[in-house]
């Protein structure tokens, strides 16, 4: 496997690959730390980086992308994704070292759809990693695994969500929602996932008109229903296609296109689709609720 290279003040740093399949858990709010420019450059230059991509979680932003060493990756609002361009060079690139990679297809990736990865030519030479078109950076003041000291800096720097979107701090309003999203996952294409990028499924033995759920007992242990707490709302999809159905135990389950939606206990990390086609009755779904084959 090839090495992932992070350029800091024109110094190339190399490292080995991370173990696949491990999502890290980190503390909630990122803490700030005073640090001189000299200290930043010395510490950043001394870091050996791992040539993989994975995800971590925090109470502050939920799921976010890290390199194999657990160092957070960021995107910059002054860059563009379509087409990919970078506006961070010179002193900016010292504080926000661009993540350099020769061939993203050679990376070991966990929890991120590999088809979202690409590269862009840097002004000073070399190729910078992009996620969903957005150039990826580290933050020089992040010195430990799981640090998120760059989150929200200047109102323009944000950690990456697994789908390439920018991570935002959770608010009281967000806590009253069940966030869903649509993201491209492997050969299945655009499918519905939860905010962390975990694939959601529908069951052919349920019905959509009217909405009914037939997965209870042991079935619901293997296929946990996506529940809608009292007073909460579904966010992230067209409101006209989302709703809920009351389960036999009285809990409310989220529906998309009338179909009750579930997670699969066999999916361990974002972008897993181990439940797809199980028993010929379980399938991922698109933004309308239609099953994806």
Short mmCIF file of C-alpha atoms in Angstrom, two decimals:
data_model
loop_
_atom_site.label_atom_id
_atom_site.label_comp_id
_atom_site.label_asym_id
_atom_site.label_seq_id
_atom_site.Cartn_x
_atom_site.Cartn_y
_atom_site.Cartn_z
CA UNK A 1 0.00 0.00 0.00
CA UNK A 2 1.17 3.47 -0.75
CA UNK A 3 1.93 6.12 1.85
CA UNK A 4 -0.27 9.11 2.62
CA UNK A 5 1.88 12.25 2.70
CA UNK A 6 0.97 15.39 4.56
CA UNK A 7 2.94 18.48 3.51
CA UNK A 8 3.71 20.90 6.36
CA UNK A 9 5.86 23.92 5.43
CA UNK A 10 7.10 21.96 2.37
CA UNK A 11 8.28 19.04 4.56
CA UNK A 12 6.92 15.66 3.48
CA UNK A 13 5.93 13.21 6.21
CA UNK A 14 5.38 9.49 5.63
CA UNK A 15 3.75 6.76 7.73
CA UNK A 16 2.19 3.25 7.71
CA UNK A 17 -1.33 2.00 7.33
CA UNK A 18 -4.01 1.85 10.01
CA UNK A 19 -5.98 -1.19 11.06
CA UNK A 20 -9.27 -1.37 9.19
CA UNK A 21 -12.67 -1.47 10.83
CA UNK A 22 -12.12 0.56 13.99
CA UNK A 23 -14.25 3.61 14.71
CA UNK A 24 -12.91 5.70 17.55
CA UNK A 25 -14.84 7.44 20.31
CA UNK A 26 -13.51 10.78 21.48
CA UNK A 27 -14.61 13.33 24.10
CA UNK A 28 -17.26 15.93 23.39
CA UNK A 29 -16.30 19.57 22.92
CA UNK A 30 -12.88 20.32 21.42
CA UNK A 31 -10.56 22.19 23.80
CA UNK A 32 -8.38 25.11 22.72
CA UNK A 33 -4.70 25.41 23.59
CA UNK A 34 -2.34 28.37 23.33
CA UNK A 35 0.67 27.48 21.21
CA UNK A 36 3.39 29.52 19.53
CA UNK A 37 3.99 29.39 15.78
CA UNK A 38 7.35 27.74 16.41
CA UNK A 39 5.77 25.06 18.59
CA UNK A 40 3.07 24.42 15.98
CA UNK A 41 5.59 23.96 13.20
CA UNK A 42 7.86 21.75 15.31
CA UNK A 43 5.06 19.48 16.49
CA UNK A 44 3.42 19.25 13.06
CA UNK A 45 6.77 18.46 11.42
CA UNK A 46 7.44 15.69 13.94
CA UNK A 47 4.13 13.86 13.49
CA UNK A 48 4.25 10.50 11.68
CA UNK A 49 0.95 10.11 9.87
CA UNK A 50 -0.88 6.91 8.99
CA UNK A 51 -1.92 6.23 5.40
CA UNK A 52 -5.55 5.36 5.97
CA UNK A 53 -8.90 7.06 6.42
CA UNK A 54 -11.48 6.17 9.04
CA UNK A 55 -14.15 7.84 11.16
CA UNK A 56 -14.50 8.89 14.77
CA UNK A 57 -17.35 10.29 16.83
CA UNK A 58 -17.70 13.15 19.27
CA UNK A 59 -20.58 14.53 21.27
CA UNK A 60 -19.83 17.89 19.65
CA UNK A 61 -20.32 17.04 15.96
CA UNK A 62 -21.21 13.34 15.73
CA UNK A 63 -19.32 11.31 13.10
CA UNK A 64 -16.28 12.90 11.43
CA UNK A 65 -13.38 11.81 9.22
CA UNK A 66 -9.86 11.22 10.50
CA UNK A 67 -6.64 9.85 9.09
CA UNK A 68 -5.40 6.50 10.29
CA UNK A 69 -3.74 8.11 13.32
CA UNK A 70 -7.06 9.57 14.45
CA UNK A 71 -6.14 13.13 13.39
CA UNK A 72 -9.15 15.13 12.22
CA UNK A 73 -9.47 16.19 8.59
CA UNK A 74 -11.00 19.56 7.68
CA UNK A 75 -12.52 21.37 4.70
CA UNK A 76 -12.35 25.10 3.95
CA UNK A 77 -15.39 27.13 2.88
CA UNK A 78 -13.25 29.34 0.62
CA UNK A 79 -12.29 26.29 -1.45
CA UNK A 80 -14.71 24.82 -3.99
CA UNK A 81 -15.77 21.25 -4.72
CA UNK A 82 -17.23 21.61 -8.25
CA UNK A 83 -14.62 21.93 -9.63
CA UNK A 84 -12.19 21.18 -6.78
CA UNK A 85 -10.03 24.24 -6.05
CA UNK A 86 -7.86 25.23 -3.12
CA UNK A 87 -7.61 28.74 -1.70
CA UNK A 88 -5.24 27.80 1.15
CA UNK A 89 -1.56 28.33 0.38
CA UNK A 90 1.49 29.95 1.97
CA UNK A 91 1.00 30.72 5.68
CA UNK A 92 -2.51 29.25 5.49
CA UNK A 93 -1.05 25.90 4.43
CA UNK A 94 1.35 26.04 7.40
CA UNK A 95 -1.51 26.37 9.87
CA UNK A 96 -3.72 24.02 7.82
CA UNK A 97 -1.39 21.48 6.21
CA UNK A 98 -2.93 19.98 3.07
CA UNK A 99 -3.29 16.20 3.07
CA UNK A 100 -1.27 14.89 0.16
CA UNK A 101 -1.82 11.53 -1.51
CA UNK A 102 -0.48 10.11 -4.74
CA UNK A 103 -3.23 7.56 -5.32
CA UNK A 104 -6.40 7.60 -3.15
CA UNK A 105 -7.45 4.21 -4.54
CA UNK A 106 -4.49 2.65 -2.69
CA UNK A 107 -5.69 3.91 0.71
CA UNK A 108 -7.24 1.63 3.29
CA UNK A 109 -10.61 3.27 3.95
CA UNK A 110 -13.11 2.55 6.72
CA UNK A 111 -16.49 4.26 7.05
CA UNK A 112 -16.12 6.50 3.98
CA UNK A 113 -17.30 5.64 0.48
CA UNK A 114 -14.03 5.25 -1.51
CA UNK A 115 -15.71 6.68 -4.61
CA UNK A 116 -15.88 10.06 -2.82
CA UNK A 117 -12.10 10.30 -2.80
CA UNK A 118 -10.02 12.13 -5.37
CA UNK A 119 -7.10 14.52 -5.72
CA UNK A 120 -6.32 18.06 -6.86
CA UNK A 121 -3.01 19.50 -8.00
CA UNK A 122 -1.58 21.91 -5.42
CA UNK A 123 -0.21 25.31 -6.56
CA UNK A 124 3.21 24.37 -5.17
CA UNK A 125 3.06 20.89 -6.70
CA UNK A 126 1.87 17.49 -5.54
CA UNK A 127 -1.64 16.13 -5.26
CA UNK A 128 -3.99 16.93 -2.38
CA UNK A 129 -6.68 14.54 -1.20
CA UNK A 130 -10.28 15.57 -1.86
CA UNK A 131 -13.44 14.17 -0.25
CA UNK A 132 -16.60 14.74 -2.28
CA UNK A 133 -14.55 17.28 -4.23
CA UNK A 134 -13.43 19.27 -1.15
CA UNK A 135 -9.67 19.50 -0.52
CA UNK A 136 -8.70 17.94 2.83
CA UNK A 137 -6.47 19.49 5.48
CA UNK A 138 -5.12 18.84 8.95
CA UNK A 139 -4.93 21.55 11.63
CA UNK A 140 -1.49 22.19 13.10
CA UNK A 141 -2.87 22.75 16.62
CA UNK A 142 -4.47 19.29 16.67
CA UNK A 143 -1.77 17.35 18.49
CA UNK A 144 -3.66 14.30 19.77
CA UNK A 145 -5.97 11.70 18.32
CA UNK A 146 -9.53 13.06 18.25
CA UNK A 147 -8.59 16.73 18.66
CA UNK A 148 -11.10 19.04 16.95
CA UNK A 149 -9.47 22.38 17.72
CA UNK A 150 -9.97 23.56 14.15
CA UNK A 151 -13.72 22.97 14.14
CA UNK A 152 -15.54 26.18 13.21
CA UNK A 153 -12.33 28.26 13.09
CA UNK A 154 -13.02 31.62 11.48
CA UNK A 155 -16.46 30.38 10.56
CA UNK A 156 -14.86 28.74 7.50
CA UNK A 157 -13.09 25.57 8.68
CA UNK A 158 -15.06 22.44 9.52
CA UNK A 159 -14.37 18.76 10.07
CA UNK A 160 -15.58 16.39 7.34
CA UNK A 161 -18.67 14.28 7.83
CA UNK A 162 -18.29 10.79 6.25
CA UNK A 163 -20.29 11.96 3.20
CA UNK A 164 -17.98 14.93 2.62
CA UNK A 165 -20.35 17.52 4.07
CA UNK A 166 -19.12 19.81 6.80
CA UNK A 167 -19.70 18.79 10.40
CA UNK A 168 -21.65 21.27 12.49
CA UNK A 169 -22.03 21.51 16.23
CA UNK A 170 -25.17 19.92 17.58
CA UNK A 171 -27.75 22.31 18.98
CA UNK A 172 -30.79 21.91 21.18
CA UNK A 173 -32.90 22.05 18.03
CA UNK A 174 -30.81 19.31 16.43
CA UNK A 175 -31.33 17.15 19.51
CA UNK A 176 -35.06 17.19 18.74
CA UNK A 177 -34.54 15.74 15.28
CA UNK A 178 -33.74 12.36 13.77
CA UNK A 179 -31.32 13.36 11.00
CA UNK A 180 -31.25 11.27 7.83
CA UNK A 181 -29.27 11.91 4.68
CA UNK A 182 -28.76 10.57 1.18
CA UNK A 183 -25.24 9.59 0.20
CA UNK A 184 -23.55 7.55 -2.50
CA UNK A 185 -22.50 4.19 -1.11
CA UNK A 186 -20.49 1.88 -3.36
CA UNK A 187 -22.34 0.16 -6.18
CA UNK A 188 -25.74 0.89 -4.62
CA UNK A 189 -25.48 4.55 -5.53
CA UNK A 190 -27.54 7.16 -3.68
CA UNK A 191 -29.20 5.57 -0.63
CA UNK A 192 -30.66 6.76 2.66
CA UNK A 193 -28.38 6.61 5.70
CA UNK A 194 -28.45 8.02 9.18
CA UNK A 195 -26.28 11.00 10.07
CA UNK A 196 -23.33 8.75 10.87
CA UNK A 197 -23.47 7.16 7.42
CA UNK A 198 -25.01 3.86 8.55
CA UNK A 199 -27.16 2.28 5.85
CA UNK A 200 -30.93 2.15 6.42
CA UNK A 201 -33.14 -0.66 5.12
CA UNK A 202 -36.75 -1.53 4.35
CA UNK A 203 -38.44 -4.94 4.71
CA UNK A 204 -40.58 -6.47 1.96
CA UNK A 205 -42.92 -8.04 4.52
CA UNK A 206 -43.88 -4.58 5.81
CA UNK A 207 -46.30 -2.37 3.87
CA UNK A 208 -46.22 1.29 2.89
CA UNK A 209 -49.91 2.01 2.19
CA UNK A 210 -50.82 1.91 4.98
CA UNK A 211 -47.53 1.89 6.87
CA UNK A 212 -47.18 -1.31 8.89
CA UNK A 213 -44.27 -3.02 10.57
CA UNK A 214 -43.94 -6.79 10.90
CA UNK A 215 -40.41 -6.93 12.33
CA UNK A 216 -40.71 -7.45 16.08
CA UNK A 217 -39.09 -9.62 18.75
CA UNK A 218 -35.87 -11.27 17.61
CA UNK A 219 -36.28 -9.66 14.20
CA UNK A 220 -36.11 -6.19 15.77
CA UNK A 221 -32.94 -7.17 17.62
CA UNK A 222 -31.25 -8.12 14.36
CA UNK A 223 -32.87 -5.21 12.48
CA UNK A 224 -33.20 -2.34 14.99
CA UNK A 225 -35.99 0.04 13.95
CA UNK A 226 -35.13 3.71 13.55
CA UNK A 227 -37.25 5.27 16.29
CA UNK A 228 -38.77 8.74 16.46
CA UNK A 229 -38.81 10.10 20.03
CA UNK A 230 -41.85 12.01 21.22
CA UNK A 231 -41.73 15.60 19.99
CA UNK A 232 -38.94 14.91 17.49
CA UNK A 233 -39.05 15.31 13.72
CA UNK A 234 -37.20 13.69 10.83
CA UNK A 235 -34.68 16.02 9.19
CA UNK A 236 -32.60 15.86 6.02
CA UNK A 237 -35.13 14.43 3.53
CA UNK A 238 -38.13 15.88 1.71
CA UNK A 239 -40.77 16.32 4.43
CA UNK A 240 -43.42 14.96 2.06
CA UNK A 241 -41.82 11.49 2.04
CA UNK A 242 -41.04 11.03 5.73
CA UNK A 243 -43.38 10.06 8.52
CA UNK A 244 -43.81 7.52 11.28
CA UNK A 245 -45.72 4.39 12.19
CA UNK A 246 -46.67 3.20 15.67
CA UNK A 247 -45.05 -0.13 16.49
CA UNK A 248 -46.85 -2.87 18.48
CA UNK A 249 -44.96 -1.77 21.62
CA UNK A 250 -46.19 1.81 21.21
CA UNK A 251 -42.90 3.28 19.98
CA UNK A 252 -42.92 5.38 16.82
CA UNK A 253 -40.77 4.23 13.91
CA UNK A 254 -39.51 6.48 11.11
CA UNK A 255 -40.92 5.83 7.64
CA UNK A 256 -39.65 6.92 4.23
CA UNK A 257 -42.16 6.75 1.42
CA UNK A 258 -44.42 4.98 3.90
CA UNK A 259 -41.88 2.19 4.48
CA UNK A 260 -40.63 1.63 8.05
CA UNK A 261 -36.84 1.93 8.14
CA UNK A 262 -34.29 -0.12 10.06
CA UNK A 263 -30.59 -0.46 10.68
CA UNK A 264 -28.83 -3.83 10.41
CA UNK A 265 -26.92 -5.21 13.40
CA UNK A 266 -24.40 -6.73 10.98
CA UNK A 267 -23.31 -3.29 9.76
CA UNK A 268 -20.44 -2.16 11.98
CA UNK A 269 -19.12 1.03 10.37
CA UNK A 270 -20.50 3.74 8.06
CA UNK A 271 -21.03 2.62 4.45
CA UNK A 272 -21.41 -1.06 5.40
CA UNK A 273 -24.20 -2.68 3.37
CA UNK A 274 -24.10 -6.19 4.82
CA UNK A 275 -27.91 -6.24 5.10
CA UNK A 276 -28.49 -5.66 1.40
CA UNK A 277 -30.58 -8.47 -0.11
CA UNK A 278 -30.63 -10.59 3.06
CA UNK A 279 -33.31 -13.26 2.72
CA UNK A 280 -34.40 -11.64 -0.52
CA UNK A 281 -36.52 -9.28 1.60
CA UNK A 282 -34.22 -6.60 3.04
CA UNK A 283 -32.99 -3.74 0.86
CA UNK A 284 -31.45 -0.29 1.11
CA UNK A 285 -33.82 2.47 0.00
CA UNK A 286 -33.57 5.70 -1.95
CA UNK A 287 -34.90 9.12 -1.00
CA UNK A 288 -38.43 8.19 -2.14
CA UNK A 289 -38.57 4.95 -0.15
CA UNK A 290 -38.10 2.74 -3.23
CA UNK A 291 -35.85 -0.25 -2.63
CA UNK A 292 -32.41 -0.24 -4.19
CA UNK A 293 -31.18 -3.44 -5.82
#
